[in-house]
Coordinates of C-alpha atoms in Angstrom, one line a residue:
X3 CA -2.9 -41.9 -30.8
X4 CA -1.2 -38.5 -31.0
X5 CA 0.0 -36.2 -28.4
X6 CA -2.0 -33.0 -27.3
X7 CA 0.2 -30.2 -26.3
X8 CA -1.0 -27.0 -24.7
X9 CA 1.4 -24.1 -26.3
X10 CA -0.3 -20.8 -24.7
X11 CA -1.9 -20.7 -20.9
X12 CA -3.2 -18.0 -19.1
X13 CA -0.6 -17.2 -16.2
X14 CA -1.1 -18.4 -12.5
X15 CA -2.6 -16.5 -10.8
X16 CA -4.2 -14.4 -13.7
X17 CA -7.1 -11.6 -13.2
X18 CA -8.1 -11.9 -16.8
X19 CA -11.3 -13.8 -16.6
X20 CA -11.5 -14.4 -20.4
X21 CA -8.2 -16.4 -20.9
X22 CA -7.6 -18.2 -24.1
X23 CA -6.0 -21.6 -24.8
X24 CA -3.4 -22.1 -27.6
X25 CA -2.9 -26.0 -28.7
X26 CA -1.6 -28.8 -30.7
X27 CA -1.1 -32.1 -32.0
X28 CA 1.8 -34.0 -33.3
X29 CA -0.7 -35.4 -35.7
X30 CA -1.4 -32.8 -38.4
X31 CA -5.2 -32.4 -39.5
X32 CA -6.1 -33.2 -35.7
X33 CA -9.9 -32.3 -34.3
X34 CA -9.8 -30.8 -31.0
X35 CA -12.2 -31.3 -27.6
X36 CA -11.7 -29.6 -24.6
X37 CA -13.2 -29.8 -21.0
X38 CA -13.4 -27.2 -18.2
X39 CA -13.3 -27.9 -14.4
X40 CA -14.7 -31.6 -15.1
X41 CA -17.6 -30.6 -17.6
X42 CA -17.6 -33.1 -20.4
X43 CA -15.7 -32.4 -23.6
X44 CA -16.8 -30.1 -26.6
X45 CA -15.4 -29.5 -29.8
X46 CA -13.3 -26.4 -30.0
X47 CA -10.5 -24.6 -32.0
X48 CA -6.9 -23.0 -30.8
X49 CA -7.0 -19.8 -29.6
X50 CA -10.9 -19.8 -28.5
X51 CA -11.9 -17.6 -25.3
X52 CA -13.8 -19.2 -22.4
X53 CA -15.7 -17.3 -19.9
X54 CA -16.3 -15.3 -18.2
X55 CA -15.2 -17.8 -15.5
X56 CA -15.8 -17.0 -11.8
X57 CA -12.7 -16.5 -9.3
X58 CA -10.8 -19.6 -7.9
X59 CA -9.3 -22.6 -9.1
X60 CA -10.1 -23.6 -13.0
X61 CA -8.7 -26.9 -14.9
X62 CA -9.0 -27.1 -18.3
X63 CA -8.1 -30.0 -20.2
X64 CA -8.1 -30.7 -24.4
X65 CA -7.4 -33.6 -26.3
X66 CA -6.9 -34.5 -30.2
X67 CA -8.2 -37.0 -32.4
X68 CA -6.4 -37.5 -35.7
X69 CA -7.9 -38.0 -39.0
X70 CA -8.3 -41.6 -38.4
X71 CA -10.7 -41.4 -35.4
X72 CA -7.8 -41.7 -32.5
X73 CA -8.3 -39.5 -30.0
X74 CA -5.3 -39.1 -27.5
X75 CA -6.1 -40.9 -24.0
X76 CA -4.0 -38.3 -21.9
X77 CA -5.4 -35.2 -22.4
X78 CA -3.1 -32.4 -22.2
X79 CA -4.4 -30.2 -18.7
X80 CA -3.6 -27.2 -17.3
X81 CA -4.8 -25.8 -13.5
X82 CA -4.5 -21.7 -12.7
X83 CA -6.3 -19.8 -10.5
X84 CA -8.2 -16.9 -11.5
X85 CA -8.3 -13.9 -8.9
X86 CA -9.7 -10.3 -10.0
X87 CA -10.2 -8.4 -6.9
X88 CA -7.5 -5.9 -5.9
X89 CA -6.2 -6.0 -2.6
X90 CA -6.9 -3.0 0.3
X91 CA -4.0 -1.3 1.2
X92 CA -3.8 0.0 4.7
X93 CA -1.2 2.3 6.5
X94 CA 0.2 0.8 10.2
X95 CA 2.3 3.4 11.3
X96 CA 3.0 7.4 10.1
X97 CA 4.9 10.4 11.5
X98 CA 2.4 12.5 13.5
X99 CA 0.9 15.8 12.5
X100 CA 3.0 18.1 12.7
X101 CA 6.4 16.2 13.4
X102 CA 9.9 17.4 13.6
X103 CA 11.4 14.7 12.1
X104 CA 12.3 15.0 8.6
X105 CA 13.5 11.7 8.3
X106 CA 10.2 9.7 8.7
X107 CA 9.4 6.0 7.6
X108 CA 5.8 4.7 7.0
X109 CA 4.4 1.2 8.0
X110 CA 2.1 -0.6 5.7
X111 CA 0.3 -3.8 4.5
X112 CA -2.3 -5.3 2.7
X113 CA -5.5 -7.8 2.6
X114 CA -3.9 -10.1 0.5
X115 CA -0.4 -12.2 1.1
X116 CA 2.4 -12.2 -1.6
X117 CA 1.5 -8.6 -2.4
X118 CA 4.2 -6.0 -4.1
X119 CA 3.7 -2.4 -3.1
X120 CA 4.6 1.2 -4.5
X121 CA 4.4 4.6 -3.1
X122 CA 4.9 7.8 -3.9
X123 CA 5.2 11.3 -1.6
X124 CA 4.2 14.4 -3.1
X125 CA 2.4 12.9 -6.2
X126 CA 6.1 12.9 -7.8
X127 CA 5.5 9.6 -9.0
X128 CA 4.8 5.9 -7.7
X129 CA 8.2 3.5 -7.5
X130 CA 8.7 0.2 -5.4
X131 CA 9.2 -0.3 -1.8
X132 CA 9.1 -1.7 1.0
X133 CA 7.1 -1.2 5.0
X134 CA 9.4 0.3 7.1
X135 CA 11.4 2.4 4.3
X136 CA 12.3 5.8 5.1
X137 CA 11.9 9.6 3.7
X138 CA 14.0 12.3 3.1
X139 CA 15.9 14.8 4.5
X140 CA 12.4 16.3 3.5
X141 CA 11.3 19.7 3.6
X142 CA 9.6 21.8 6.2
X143 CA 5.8 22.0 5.2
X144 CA 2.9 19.8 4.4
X145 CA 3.7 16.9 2.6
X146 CA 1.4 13.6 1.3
X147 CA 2.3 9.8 1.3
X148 CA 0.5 7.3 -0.8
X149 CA 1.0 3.5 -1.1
X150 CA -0.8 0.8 -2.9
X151 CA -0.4 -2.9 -3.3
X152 CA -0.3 -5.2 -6.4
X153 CA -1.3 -8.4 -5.5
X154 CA 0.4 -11.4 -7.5
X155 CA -2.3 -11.6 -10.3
X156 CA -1.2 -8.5 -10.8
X157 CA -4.3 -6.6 -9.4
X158 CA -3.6 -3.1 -8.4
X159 CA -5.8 -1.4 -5.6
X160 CA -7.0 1.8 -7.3
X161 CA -7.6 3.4 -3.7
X162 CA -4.3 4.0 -2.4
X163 CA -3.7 4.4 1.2
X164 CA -2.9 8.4 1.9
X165 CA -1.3 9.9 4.8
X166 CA -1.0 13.9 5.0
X167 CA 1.1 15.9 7.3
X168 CA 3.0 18.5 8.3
X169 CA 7.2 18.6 9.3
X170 CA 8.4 21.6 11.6
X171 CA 11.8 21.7 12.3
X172 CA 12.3 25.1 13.3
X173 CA 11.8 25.7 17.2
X174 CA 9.7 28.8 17.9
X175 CA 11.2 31.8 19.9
X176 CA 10.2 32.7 23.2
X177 CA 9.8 36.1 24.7
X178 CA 8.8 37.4 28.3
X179 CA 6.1 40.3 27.7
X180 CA 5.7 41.3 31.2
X181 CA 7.2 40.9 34.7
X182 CA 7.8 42.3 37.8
X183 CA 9.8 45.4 38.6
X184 CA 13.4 45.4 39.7
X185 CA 13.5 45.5 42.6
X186 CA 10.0 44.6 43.3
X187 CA 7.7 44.2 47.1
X188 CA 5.8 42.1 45.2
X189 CA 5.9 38.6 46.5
X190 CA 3.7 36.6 44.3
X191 CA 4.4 38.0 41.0
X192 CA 3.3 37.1 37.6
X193 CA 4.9 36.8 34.3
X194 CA 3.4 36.9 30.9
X195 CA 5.1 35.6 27.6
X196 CA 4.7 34.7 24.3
X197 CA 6.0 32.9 21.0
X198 CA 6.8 33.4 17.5
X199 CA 4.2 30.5 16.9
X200 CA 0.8 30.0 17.6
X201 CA -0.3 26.8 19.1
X202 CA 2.9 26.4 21.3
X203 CA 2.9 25.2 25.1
X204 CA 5.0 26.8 27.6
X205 CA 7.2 25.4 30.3
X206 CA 9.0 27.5 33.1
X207 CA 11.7 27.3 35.8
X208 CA 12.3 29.3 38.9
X209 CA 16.1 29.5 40.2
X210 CA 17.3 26.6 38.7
X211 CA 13.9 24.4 40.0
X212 CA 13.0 22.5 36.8
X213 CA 10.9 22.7 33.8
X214 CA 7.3 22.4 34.3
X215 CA 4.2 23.0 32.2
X216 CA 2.5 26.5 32.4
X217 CA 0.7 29.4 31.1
X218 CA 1.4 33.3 30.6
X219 CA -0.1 35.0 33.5
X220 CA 0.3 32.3 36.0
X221 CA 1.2 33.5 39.8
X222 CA 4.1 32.5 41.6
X223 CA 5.0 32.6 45.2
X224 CA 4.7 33.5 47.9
X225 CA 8.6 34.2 46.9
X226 CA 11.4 34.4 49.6

């Protein structure tokens, strides 16, 4: 009988749902048959496309018989997995909005086990990393972080994460804009003050006391 040999397979996993087959014989002027996932045998060529075939697990199996009617007992087989849905991509962890740390790291993962994953920040450009990795020394100002995953049948999800946000590392400047006189009868006074950024909050101290939270305007005393 001769020997069927498969010489071209799709890979495993593959997403291409149209795979093809390449085979022999070591008897030349062999016929071929071939059988997918236990359906019986057909006649077929080298090369020829099946499908589309649904995701999972496929086994495809061909045989020869040679010109005198022997058709190999063993056929030649070949099991793969066929997966064409992309994985989601998800961000865990992120610097908050707006941070001073220009060093930040980002925290990611994915739907799908065994997955590779590249980012980019900026749209400068996706490369390969890794959860956990960090940024920079980055710039003051607003910046974006994307990540996707590739899963290992080399789907890519076409909806990458995204993350936008702002680093400050420049502390604002305070300044008192009113206060009592010097020397003043005034025993609960008041101060007012300001900073060289909006959205600020304000802590103050009195003779060495301690910080605590407050606003411009608030009323102290009755003072000593």
């Amino acid at each position: 009988a001769p020997n069927t040999i498969i010489t071209g397979q799709p890979a495993d996993p593959s997403n291409d749902n149209l795979p093809s087959f390449s085979f022999t014989s070591t008897v030349v002027g062999s016929t071929f048959e071939y059988s997918l996932d236990g359906a019986g045998f057909v006649p077929g060529n080298s090369g020829d496309t099946l499908g589309p075939l649904a995701d999972g697990t496929h086994t495809f199996e061909v045989r020869a018989t040679d010109p005198s009617g022997v058709t190999d007992p063993t056929p030649a087989s070949y099991t793969w997995t066929i997966d064409t849905v992309a994985p989601d991509t998800a961000i865990m962890a992120q610097p908050a909005d707006s941070s001073n740390n220009n060093t930040p790291s980002f925290s990611f993962s994915a739907t799908e086990a065994g997955v590779t994953f590249e980012y980019q920040l900026d749209g400068g450009g996706y490369v390969v990393g890794n959860s956990g990795d960090t940024f920079g020394p980055l710039a003051d100002g607003t910046h974006t972080f994307e990540v996707r995953a590739t899963d290992a049948a080399g789907n890519v999800d076409l909806t990458a994460a995204s993350y936008t946000w702002s680093i400050d590392t420049v502390a604002p400047d305070t300044a008192i804009t009113a206060q009592p006189a010097d020397p003043s009868n005034d025993n609960t006074p008041t101060f007012a003050y300001s900073a060289t950024e909006a959205g600020v909050t304000f802590e103050y101290q009195l003779d060495g006391g301690g910080f605590v939270a407050g606003n411009s305007g608030d009323t102290f005393g009755p003072l000593a």
